[in-house]
Coordinates of C-alpha atoms (C1' of nucleotides) in Angstrom, one line a residue:
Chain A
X16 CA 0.0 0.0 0.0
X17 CA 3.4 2.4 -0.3
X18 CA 1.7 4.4 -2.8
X19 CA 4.3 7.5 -3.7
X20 CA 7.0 8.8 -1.5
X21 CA 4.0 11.6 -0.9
X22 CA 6.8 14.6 -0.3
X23 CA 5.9 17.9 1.3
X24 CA 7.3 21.2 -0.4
X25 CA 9.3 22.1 1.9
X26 CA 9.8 25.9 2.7
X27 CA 12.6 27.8 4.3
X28 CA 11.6 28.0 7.9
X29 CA 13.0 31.4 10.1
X30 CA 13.9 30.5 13.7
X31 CA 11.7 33.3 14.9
X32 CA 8.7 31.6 13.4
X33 CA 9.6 28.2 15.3
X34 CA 9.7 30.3 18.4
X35 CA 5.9 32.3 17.8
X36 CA 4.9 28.6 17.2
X37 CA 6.1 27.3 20.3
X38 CA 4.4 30.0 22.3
X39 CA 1.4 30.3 20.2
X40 CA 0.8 26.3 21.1
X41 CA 1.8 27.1 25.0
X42 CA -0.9 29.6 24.6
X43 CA -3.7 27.5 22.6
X44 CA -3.1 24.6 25.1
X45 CA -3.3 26.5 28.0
X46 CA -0.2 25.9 29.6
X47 CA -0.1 29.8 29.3
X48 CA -3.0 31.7 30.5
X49 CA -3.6 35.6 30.2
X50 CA -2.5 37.4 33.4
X51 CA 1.1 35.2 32.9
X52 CA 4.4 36.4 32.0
X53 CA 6.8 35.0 29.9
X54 CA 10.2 35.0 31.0
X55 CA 12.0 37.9 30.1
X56 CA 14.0 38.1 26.9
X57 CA 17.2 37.2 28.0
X58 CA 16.2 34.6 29.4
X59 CA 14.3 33.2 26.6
X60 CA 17.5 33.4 24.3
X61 CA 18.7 31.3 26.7
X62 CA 15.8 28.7 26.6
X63 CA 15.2 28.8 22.5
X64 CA 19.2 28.8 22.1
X65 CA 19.1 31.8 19.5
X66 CA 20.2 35.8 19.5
X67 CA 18.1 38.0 21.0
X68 CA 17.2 39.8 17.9
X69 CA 15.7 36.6 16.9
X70 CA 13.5 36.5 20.2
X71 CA 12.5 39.9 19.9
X72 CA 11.0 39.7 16.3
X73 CA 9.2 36.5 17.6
X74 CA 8.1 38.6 20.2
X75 CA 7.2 41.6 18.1
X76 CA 5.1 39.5 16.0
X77 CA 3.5 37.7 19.2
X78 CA 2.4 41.2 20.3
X79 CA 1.2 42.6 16.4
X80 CA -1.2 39.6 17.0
X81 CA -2.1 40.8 20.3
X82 CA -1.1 37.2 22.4
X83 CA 1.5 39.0 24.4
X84 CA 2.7 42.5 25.3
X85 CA 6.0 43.4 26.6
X86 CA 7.2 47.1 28.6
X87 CA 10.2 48.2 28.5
X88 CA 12.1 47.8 31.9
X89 CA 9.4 44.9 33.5
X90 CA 11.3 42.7 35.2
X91 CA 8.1 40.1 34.9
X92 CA 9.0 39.9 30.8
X93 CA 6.3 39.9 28.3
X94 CA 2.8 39.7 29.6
X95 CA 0.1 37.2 27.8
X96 CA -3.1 39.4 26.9
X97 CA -6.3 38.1 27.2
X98 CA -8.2 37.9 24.4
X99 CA -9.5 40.2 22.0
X100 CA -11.2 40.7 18.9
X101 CA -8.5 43.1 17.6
X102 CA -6.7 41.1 15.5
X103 CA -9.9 39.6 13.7
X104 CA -10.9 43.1 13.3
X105 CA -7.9 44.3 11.8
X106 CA -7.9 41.3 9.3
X107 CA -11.6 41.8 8.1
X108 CA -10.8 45.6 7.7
X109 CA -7.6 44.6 5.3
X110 CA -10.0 41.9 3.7
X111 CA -12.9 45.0 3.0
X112 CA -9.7 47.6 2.1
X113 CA -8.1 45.0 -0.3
X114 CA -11.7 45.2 -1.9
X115 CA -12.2 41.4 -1.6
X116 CA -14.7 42.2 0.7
X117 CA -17.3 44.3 -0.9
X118 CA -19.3 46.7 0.6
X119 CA -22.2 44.1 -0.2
X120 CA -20.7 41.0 1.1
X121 CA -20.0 42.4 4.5
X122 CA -23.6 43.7 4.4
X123 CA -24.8 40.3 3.7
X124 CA -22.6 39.0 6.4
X125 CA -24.0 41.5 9.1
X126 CA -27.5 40.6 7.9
X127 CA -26.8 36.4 8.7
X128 CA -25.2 37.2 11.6
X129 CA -27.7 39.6 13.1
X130 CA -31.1 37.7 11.9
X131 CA -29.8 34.0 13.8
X132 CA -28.7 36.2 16.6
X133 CA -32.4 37.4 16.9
X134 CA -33.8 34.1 16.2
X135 CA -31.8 32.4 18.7
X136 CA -32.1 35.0 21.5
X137 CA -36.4 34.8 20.7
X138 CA -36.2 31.3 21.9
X139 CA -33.4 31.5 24.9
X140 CA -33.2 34.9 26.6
X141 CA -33.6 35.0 30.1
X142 CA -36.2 37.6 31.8
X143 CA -33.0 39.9 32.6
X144 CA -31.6 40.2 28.8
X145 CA -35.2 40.9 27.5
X146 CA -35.1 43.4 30.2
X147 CA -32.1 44.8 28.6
X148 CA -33.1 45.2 25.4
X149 CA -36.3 47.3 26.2
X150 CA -33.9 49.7 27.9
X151 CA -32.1 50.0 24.9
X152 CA -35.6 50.5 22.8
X153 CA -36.4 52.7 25.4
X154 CA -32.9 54.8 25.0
X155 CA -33.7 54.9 21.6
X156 CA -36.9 56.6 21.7
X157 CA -35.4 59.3 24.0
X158 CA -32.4 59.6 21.4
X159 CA -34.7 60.9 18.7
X160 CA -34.7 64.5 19.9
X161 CA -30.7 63.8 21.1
X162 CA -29.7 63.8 17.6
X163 CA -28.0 60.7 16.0
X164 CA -25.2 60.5 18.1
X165 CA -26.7 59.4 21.1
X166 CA -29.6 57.1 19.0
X167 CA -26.9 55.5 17.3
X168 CA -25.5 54.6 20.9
X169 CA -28.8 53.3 22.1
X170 CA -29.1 51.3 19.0
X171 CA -25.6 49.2 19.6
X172 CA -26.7 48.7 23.4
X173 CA -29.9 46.8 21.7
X174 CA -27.7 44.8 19.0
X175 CA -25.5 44.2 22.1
X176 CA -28.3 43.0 24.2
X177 CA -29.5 40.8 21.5
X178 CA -26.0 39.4 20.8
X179 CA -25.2 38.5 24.3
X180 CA -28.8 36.9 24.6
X181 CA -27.8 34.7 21.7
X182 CA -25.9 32.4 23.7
X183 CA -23.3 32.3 20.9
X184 CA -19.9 34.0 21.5
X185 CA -18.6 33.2 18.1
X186 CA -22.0 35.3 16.5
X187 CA -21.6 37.8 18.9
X188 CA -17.5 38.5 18.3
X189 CA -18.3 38.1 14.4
X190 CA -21.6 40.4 14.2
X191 CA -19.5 43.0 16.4
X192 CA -16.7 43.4 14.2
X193 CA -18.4 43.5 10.9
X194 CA -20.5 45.9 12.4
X195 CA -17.9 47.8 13.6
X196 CA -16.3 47.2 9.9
X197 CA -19.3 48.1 7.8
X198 CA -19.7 51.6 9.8
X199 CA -15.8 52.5 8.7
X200 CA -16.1 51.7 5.1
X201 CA -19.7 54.2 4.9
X202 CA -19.5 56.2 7.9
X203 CA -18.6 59.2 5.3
X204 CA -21.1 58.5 2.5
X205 CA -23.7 57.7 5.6
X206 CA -23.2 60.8 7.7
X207 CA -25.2 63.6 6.1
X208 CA -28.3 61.4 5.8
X209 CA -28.0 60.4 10.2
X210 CA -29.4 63.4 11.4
X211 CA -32.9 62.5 9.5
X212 CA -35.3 62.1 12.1
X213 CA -37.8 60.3 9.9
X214 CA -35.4 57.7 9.2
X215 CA -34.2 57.3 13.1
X216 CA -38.4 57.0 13.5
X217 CA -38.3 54.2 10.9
X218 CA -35.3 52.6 12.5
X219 CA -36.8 52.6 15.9
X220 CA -40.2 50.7 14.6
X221 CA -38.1 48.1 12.8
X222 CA -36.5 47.3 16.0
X223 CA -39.2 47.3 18.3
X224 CA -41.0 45.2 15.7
X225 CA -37.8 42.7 16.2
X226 CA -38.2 43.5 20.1
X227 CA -42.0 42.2 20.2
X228 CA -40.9 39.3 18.5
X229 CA -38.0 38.3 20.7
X230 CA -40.6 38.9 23.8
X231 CA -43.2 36.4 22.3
X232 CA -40.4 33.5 21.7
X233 CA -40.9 33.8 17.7
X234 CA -38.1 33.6 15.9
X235 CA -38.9 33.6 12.7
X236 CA -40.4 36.5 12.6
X237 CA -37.5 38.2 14.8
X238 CA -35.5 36.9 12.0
X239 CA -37.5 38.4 9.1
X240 CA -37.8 41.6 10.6
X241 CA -34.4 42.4 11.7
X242 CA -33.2 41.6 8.4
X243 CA -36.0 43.8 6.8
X244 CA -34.5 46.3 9.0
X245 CA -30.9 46.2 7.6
X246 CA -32.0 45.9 3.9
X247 CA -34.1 48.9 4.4
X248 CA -31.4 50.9 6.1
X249 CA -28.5 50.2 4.0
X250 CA -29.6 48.9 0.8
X251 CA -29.2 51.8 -0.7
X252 CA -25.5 52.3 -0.4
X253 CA -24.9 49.1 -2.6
X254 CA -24.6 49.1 -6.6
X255 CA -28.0 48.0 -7.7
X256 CA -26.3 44.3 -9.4
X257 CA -25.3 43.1 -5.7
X258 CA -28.5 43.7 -4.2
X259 CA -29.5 40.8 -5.3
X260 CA -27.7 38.9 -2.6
X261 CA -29.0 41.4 0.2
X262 CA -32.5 40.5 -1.3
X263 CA -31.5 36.2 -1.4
X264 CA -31.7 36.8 2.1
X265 CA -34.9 38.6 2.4
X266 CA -38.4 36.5 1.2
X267 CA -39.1 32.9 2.7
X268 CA -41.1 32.5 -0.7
X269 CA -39.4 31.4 -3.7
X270 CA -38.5 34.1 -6.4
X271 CA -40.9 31.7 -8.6
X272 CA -43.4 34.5 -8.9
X273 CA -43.8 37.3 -11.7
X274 CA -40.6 39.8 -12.0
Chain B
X16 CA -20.0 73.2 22.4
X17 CA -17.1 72.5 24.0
X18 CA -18.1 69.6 26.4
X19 CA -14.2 68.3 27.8
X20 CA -11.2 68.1 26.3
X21 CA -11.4 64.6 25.6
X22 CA -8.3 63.6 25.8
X23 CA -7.2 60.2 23.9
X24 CA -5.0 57.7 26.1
X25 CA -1.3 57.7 25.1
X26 CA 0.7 54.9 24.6
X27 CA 4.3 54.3 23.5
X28 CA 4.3 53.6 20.0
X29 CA 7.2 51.6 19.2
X30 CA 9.4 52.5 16.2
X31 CA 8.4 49.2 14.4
X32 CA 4.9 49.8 14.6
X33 CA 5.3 53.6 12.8
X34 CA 7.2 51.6 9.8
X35 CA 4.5 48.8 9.8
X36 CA 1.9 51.3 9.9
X37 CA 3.7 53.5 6.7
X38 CA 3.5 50.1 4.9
X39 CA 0.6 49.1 5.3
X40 CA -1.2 52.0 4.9
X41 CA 1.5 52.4 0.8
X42 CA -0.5 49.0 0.4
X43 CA -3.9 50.2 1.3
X44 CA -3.8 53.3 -1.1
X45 CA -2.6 51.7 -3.9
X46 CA 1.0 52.9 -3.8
X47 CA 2.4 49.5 -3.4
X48 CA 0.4 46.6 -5.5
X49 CA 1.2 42.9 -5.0
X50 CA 4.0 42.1 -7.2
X51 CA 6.0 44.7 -6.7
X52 CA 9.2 44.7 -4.4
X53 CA 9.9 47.1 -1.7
X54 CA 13.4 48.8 -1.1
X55 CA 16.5 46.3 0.4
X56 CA 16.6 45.8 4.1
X57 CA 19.7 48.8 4.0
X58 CA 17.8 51.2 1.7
X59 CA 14.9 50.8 4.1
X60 CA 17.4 51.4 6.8
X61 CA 18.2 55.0 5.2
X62 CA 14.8 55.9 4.3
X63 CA 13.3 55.2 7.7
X64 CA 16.5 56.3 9.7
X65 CA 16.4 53.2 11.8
X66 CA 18.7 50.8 12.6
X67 CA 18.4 47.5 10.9
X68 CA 17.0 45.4 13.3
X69 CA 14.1 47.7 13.6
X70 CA 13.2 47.9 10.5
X71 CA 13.7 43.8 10.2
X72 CA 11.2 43.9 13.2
X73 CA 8.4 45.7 11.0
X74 CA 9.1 43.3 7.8
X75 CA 8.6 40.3 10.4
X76 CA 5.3 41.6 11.5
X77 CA 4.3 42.3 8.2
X78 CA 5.6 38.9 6.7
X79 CA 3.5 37.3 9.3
X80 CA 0.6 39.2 8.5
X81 CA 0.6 37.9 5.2
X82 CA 1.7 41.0 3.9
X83 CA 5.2 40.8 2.4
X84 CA 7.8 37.8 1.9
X85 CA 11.5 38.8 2.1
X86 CA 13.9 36.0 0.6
X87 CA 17.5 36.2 1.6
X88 CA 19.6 36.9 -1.2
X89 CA 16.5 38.4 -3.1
X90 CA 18.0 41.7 -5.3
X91 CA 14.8 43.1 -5.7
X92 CA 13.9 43.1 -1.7
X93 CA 10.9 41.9 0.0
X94 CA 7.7 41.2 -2.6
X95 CA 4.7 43.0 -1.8
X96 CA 2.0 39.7 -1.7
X97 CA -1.3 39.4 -3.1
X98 CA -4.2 39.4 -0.6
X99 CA -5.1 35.9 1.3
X100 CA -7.4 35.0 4.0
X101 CA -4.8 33.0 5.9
X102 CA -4.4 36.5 8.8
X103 CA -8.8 36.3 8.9
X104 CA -8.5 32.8 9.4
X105 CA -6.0 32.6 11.6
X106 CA -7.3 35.0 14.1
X107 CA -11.3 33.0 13.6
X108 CA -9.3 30.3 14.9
X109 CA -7.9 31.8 17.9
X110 CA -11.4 33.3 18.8
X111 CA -12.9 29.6 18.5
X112 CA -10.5 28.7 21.2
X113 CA -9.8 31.1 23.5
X114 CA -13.8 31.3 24.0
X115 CA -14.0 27.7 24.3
X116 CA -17.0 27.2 21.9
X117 CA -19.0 24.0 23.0
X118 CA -19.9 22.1 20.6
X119 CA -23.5 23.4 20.6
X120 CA -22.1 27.1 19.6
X121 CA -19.8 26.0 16.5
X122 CA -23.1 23.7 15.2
X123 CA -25.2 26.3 15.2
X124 CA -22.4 29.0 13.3
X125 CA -21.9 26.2 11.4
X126 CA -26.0 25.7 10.2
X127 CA -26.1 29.1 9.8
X128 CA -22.9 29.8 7.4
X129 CA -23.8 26.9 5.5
X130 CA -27.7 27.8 5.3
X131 CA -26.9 31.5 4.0
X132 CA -23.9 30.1 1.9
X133 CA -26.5 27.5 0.1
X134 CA -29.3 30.5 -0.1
X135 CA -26.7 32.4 -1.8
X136 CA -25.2 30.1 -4.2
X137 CA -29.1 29.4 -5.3
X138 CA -29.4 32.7 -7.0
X139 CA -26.0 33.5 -7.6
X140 CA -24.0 30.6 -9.1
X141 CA -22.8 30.2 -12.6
X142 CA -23.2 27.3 -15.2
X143 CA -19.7 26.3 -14.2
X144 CA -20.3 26.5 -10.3
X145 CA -23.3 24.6 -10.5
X146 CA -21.1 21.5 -12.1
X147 CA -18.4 21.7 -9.8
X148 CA -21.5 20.7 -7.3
X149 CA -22.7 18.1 -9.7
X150 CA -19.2 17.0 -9.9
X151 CA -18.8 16.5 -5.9
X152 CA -22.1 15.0 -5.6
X153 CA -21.2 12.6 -8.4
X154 CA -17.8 11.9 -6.3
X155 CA -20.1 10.9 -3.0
X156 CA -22.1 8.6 -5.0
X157 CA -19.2 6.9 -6.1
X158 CA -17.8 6.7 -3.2
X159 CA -20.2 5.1 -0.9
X160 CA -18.3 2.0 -1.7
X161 CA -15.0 3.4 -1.1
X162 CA -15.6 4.1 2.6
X163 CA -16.0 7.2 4.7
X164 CA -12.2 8.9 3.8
X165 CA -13.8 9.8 0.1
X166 CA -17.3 10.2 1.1
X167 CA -15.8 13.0 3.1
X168 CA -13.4 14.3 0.8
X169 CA -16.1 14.6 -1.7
X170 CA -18.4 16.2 0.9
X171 CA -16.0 18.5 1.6
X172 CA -16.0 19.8 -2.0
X173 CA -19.2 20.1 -2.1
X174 CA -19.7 22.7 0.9
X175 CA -16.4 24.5 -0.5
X176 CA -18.1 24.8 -4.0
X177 CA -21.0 26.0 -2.7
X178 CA -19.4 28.4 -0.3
X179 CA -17.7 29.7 -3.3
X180 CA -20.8 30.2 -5.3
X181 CA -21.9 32.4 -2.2
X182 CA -19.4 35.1 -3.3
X183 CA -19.1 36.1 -0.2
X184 CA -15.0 35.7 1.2
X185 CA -16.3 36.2 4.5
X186 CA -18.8 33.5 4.9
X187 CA -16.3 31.4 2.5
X188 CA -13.7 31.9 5.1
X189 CA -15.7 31.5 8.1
X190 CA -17.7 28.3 7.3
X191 CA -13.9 26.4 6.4
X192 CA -12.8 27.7 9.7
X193 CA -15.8 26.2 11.6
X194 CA -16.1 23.0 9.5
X195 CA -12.5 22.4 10.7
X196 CA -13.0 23.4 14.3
X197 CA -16.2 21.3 14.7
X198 CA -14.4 18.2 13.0
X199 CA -11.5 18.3 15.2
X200 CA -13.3 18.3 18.2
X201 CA -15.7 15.2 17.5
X202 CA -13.6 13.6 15.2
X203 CA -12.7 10.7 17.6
X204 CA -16.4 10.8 18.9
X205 CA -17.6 10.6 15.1
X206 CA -15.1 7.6 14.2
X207 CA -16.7 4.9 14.7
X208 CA -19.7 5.7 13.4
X209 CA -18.3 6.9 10.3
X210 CA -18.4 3.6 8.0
X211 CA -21.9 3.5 8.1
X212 CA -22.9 2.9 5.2
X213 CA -26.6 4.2 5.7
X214 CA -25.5 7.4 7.1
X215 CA -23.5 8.3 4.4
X216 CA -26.9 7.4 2.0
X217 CA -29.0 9.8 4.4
X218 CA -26.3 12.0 4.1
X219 CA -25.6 11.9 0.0
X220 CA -29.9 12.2 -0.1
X221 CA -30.0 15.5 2.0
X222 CA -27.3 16.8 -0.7
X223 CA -28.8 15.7 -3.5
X224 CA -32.0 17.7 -2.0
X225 CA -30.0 21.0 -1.6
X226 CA -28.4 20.4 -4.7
X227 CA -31.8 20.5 -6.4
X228 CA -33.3 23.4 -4.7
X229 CA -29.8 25.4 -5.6
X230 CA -29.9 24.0 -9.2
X231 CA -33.8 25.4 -9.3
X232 CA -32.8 28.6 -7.7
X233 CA -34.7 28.2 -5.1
X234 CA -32.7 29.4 -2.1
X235 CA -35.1 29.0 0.8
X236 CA -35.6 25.4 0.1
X237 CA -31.9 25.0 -0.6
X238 CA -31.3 26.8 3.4
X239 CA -34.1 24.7 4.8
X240 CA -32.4 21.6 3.7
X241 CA -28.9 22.1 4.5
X242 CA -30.2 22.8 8.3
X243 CA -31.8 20.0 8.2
X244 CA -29.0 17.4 6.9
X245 CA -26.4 19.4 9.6
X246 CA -29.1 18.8 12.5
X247 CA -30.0 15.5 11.4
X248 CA -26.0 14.3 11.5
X249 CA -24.9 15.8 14.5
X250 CA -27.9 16.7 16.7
X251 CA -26.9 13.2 18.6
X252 CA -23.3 14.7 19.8
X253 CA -24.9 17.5 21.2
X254 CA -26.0 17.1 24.7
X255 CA -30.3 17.5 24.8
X256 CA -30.3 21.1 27.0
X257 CA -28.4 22.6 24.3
X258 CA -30.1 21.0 21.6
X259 CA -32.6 23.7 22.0
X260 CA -30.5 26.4 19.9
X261 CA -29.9 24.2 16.8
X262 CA -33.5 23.4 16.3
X263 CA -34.5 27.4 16.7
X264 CA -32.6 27.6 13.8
X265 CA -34.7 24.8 11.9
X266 CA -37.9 25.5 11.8
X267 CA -39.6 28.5 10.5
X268 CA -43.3 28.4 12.2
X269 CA -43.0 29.8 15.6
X270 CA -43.4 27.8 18.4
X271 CA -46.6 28.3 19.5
X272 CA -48.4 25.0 18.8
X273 CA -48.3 21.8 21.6
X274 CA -44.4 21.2 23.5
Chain C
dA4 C1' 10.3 58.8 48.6
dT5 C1' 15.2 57.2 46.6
dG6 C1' 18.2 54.5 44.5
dC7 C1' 19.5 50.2 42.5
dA8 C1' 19.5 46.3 39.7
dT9 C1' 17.3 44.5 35.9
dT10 C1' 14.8 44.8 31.6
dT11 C1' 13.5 46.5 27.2
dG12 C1' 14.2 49.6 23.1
dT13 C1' 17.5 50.5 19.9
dT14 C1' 21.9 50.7 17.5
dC15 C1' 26.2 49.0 15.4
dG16 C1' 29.4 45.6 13.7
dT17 C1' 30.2 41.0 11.7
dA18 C1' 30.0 36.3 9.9
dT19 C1' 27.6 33.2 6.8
dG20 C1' 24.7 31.3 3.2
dT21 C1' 21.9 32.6 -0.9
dA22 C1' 19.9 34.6 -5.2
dT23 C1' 20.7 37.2 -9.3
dC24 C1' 23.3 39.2 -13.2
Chain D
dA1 C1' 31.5 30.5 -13.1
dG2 C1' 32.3 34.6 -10.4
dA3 C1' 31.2 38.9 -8.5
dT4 C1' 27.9 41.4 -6.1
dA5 C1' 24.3 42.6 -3.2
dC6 C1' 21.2 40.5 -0.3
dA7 C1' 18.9 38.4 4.0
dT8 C1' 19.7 35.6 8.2
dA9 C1' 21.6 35.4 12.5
dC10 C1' 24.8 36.4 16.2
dG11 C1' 27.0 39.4 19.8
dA12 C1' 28.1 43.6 22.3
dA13 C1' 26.7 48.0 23.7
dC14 C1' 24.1 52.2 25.6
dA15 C1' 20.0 54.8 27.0
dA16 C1' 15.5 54.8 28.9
dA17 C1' 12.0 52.7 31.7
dT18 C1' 10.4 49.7 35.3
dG19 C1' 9.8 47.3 39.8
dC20 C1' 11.5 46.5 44.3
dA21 C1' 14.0 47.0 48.5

DNA sequence: ATGCATTTGTTCGTATGTATC
DNA sequence: AGATACATACGAACAAATGCA
C-alpha cells in the first residue's frame, strides 16, 4: 500500500517563526493563561538557544497579534493578553480595504449574523436580557430629539443586548466586528443622511417590531424583521447588481413568482 | 460646544509599529500593488532612519501578516504579496478557542454559514459552479463504496463549491474555519460511526436535496435543507439542553403549537 | 520617597549562506 | 563561473524605563 513517497514542499523556515509557534501552542493549550508572563528576553535566548534579535522579532510578531505585550524595563517579561477581537478586526478591515470584501458581502454577512442572533435569542433569553433590550428601545426613543449620536449609541446597546442573549460567542465577536467594519467603510457616504429624524423614527419601529418578537419566543419572525430592517437601512448604499444577494436573504417564498 | 477636552489615552508607540503602519497604509492606497518589491533591508534602513534590526522587526510583522515575503539573497527586496485570508483565518481560529465554543455554539455558526452560503449560491451561481457541485455530488455517490475517507473528501468539495458560489469571502472563510473546528473536536467521537454505510446514503440524499433546490434557484428550500442534513447528522453529539438552539434555527413556524 | 538592579528599546558591527546578473 | 548585493543570524553595547528594596 506504499503508494508514492507523498513529499511535502518544503519551505525555508525562520527560527523566529519556530519560536511564535512554540508560544502560540503554550498559549492555545493553556499551559499559558492571560495574566502570565513570559520570562524575560534574555532569558528566553537562553531557553530557545538563538540571539536576541531573533526572540524579539518573535516577540514583536507575538504582540502585532495581540497574544503578548511586553514594557520596556518589566522585570516580569512579556505579559500574555487576554483575548480580543482586535486582530480579527484588523484582518476583516484589510479583507474589506483590499476590496475582496465588498461593501455588499460584509452587508450580507452583518444581515446572517444579526437575523440567527435574533432568532436564537427569541427562543433562549432570560427575563434579565429581555429586560435589557427594552432599555435599549427605550434609550432609543429618547435619542430621537438627542440627535444621531446618542440614537446610534442606544441602537448598539440593543444589538448588544440581543448578541449577548444569543448564547453564541462566536455570532456575537463576528456580528461585532463587521458591524464595527461596515460603519468605517460608509460612515462618510452615511453621515449627512444620520441626522434625519424620519429615518431614526423608521429605524426605531423596525426594532421594536424585532423587540415584540423576541418577547413572544418567535423567531422567525424576529429573524424576518431584523433583516427587513438592515436591507431597508443600508440597501441603498450598494450598486444596484449586488442587491441581489442582500435581497437572497430577504423572502421565505421562492423568487418563482412574476418579476 | 465645547463639552471636555477629551483627551485620547497615550501609549508608547514603538518605532516598528510607525514603519508597519507606513506600509501598510503604501499598500492600502494603492501605492504598493502585489508584485512589486519594496526597497532592500539597508535602503529601508536610510529611508526610515532606523537601525536594521528595527526595520527587520516591522518586515517580520508584516511577513507574518501575510503582507510581504522577504527572501535572503533576493536583489529586488521583499515582494509586496497578493491578498489571502490566511491573517482572517487565523485570528477565527484563535477566537474559537480562547472562547472555548462548545460544541452546541460552533453547530449552530456552522447551520447558519452553510444555510446563508447554500441561499446564496441558489441565485447567484454560474453554469460552471453549479457543475463543480454536480461533480462532488457525483464523487459521493461513487464513493459510498470506497468508505467514509472519500465520502468525506467529496463532501467536503461540495460545501467548498457551494461556499464559493456564495461570493461572499467572508462567509467562504468563516464556514472552512468552523467546519475544521467542529471536526476536530468530535472527530474521535464521530469515528466509529463513520463507516456506516446508511449514514453516508442519508447523508448523500439530504445533498442531492440541496443540490436540487440550488440547481432550481430556489434558495429558501436549498437553506431549509442544508439545516436540516447538519441537525440530522450531529444533533446526537450535542448534549439534549443545548439542543434547543440548533433546532431554533430549523424550523420557520414559531413555536406556538403543543411542546 | 530614593536609588539600585534589571529589563526592554534601539543601535552598530560582523560572519555566513543565498539569489541574481 | 564569479562577483555582487542580499537576508539571516549572532554578539556587544548604551539609554530609557520599570519594579523592588
Amino acid at each position: 500500500m506504499t503508494d508514492q513517497p507523498a513529499f511535502e514542499q518544503v519551505r525555508p523556515v525562520r527560527l523566529y517563526e519556530r519560536i511564535v509557534e512554540q508560544v502560540e501552542a503554550a498559549i492555545a493549550n493553556g499551559e499559558l493563561v492571560p495574566g502570565q508572563h513570559l520570562p524575560s528576553e534574555r532569558e528566553l535566548v537562553a531557553q530557545f538557544g538563538t540571539s536576541r534579535a531573533t526572540v524579539r522579532e518573535a516577540l514583536r510578531v507575538l504582540e502585532s497579534n495581540g497574544l503578548v505585550r511586553s514594557r520596556p524595563g518589566d522585570p516580569n517579561g512579556p505579559e500574555v493578553l487576554p483575548f480580543t477581537a482586535r486582530g480579527l478586526s484588523k484582518q476583516l478591515r484589510r479583507l474589506a480595504r483590499a476590496e475582496e470584501l465588498t461593501l455588499a458581502q460584509l452587508l450580507v454577512s452583518r444581515m446572517m449574523l444579526d437575523a440567527t442572533a435574533n432568532r436564537l435569542a427569541a427562543v433562549l433569553r432570560t427575563a434579565e436580557q429581555l429586560a435589557d433590550m427594552e432599555a435599549a428601545i427605550d434609550g432609543m426613543r429618547v435619542a430621537l430629539d438627542l440627535g444621531y449620536d446618542a440614537f446610534g449609541e442606544a441602537d448598539l446597546a440593543f444589538h448588544e443586548a440581543v448578541a449577548a442573549a444569543s448564547g453564541n460567542t462566536m455570532i456575537q465577536v463576528s456580528n461585532e466586528v463587521v458591524r464595527d467594519t461596515v460603519l468605517s467603510v460608509i460612515s462618510d457616504r452615511i453621515a449627512h443622511a444620520r441626522n434625519s429624524k424620519a429615518l431614526m423614527r423608521r429605524s426605531l419601529e423596525h426594532h421594536e417590531q424585532v423587540l415584540d418578537a423576541i418577547r413572544s419566543g418567535d423567531g422567525p419572525e424576529a429573524a424576518r424583521a431584523s433583516l427587513q430592517s438592515l436591507y431597508d437601512y443600508y440597501a441603498g448604499y450598494v450598486p444596484a447588481v449586488e442587491r441581489r444577494a442582500l435581497r437572497a436573504l430577504l423572502d421565505p417564498a421562492p423568487p418563482t413568482g412574476a418579476g
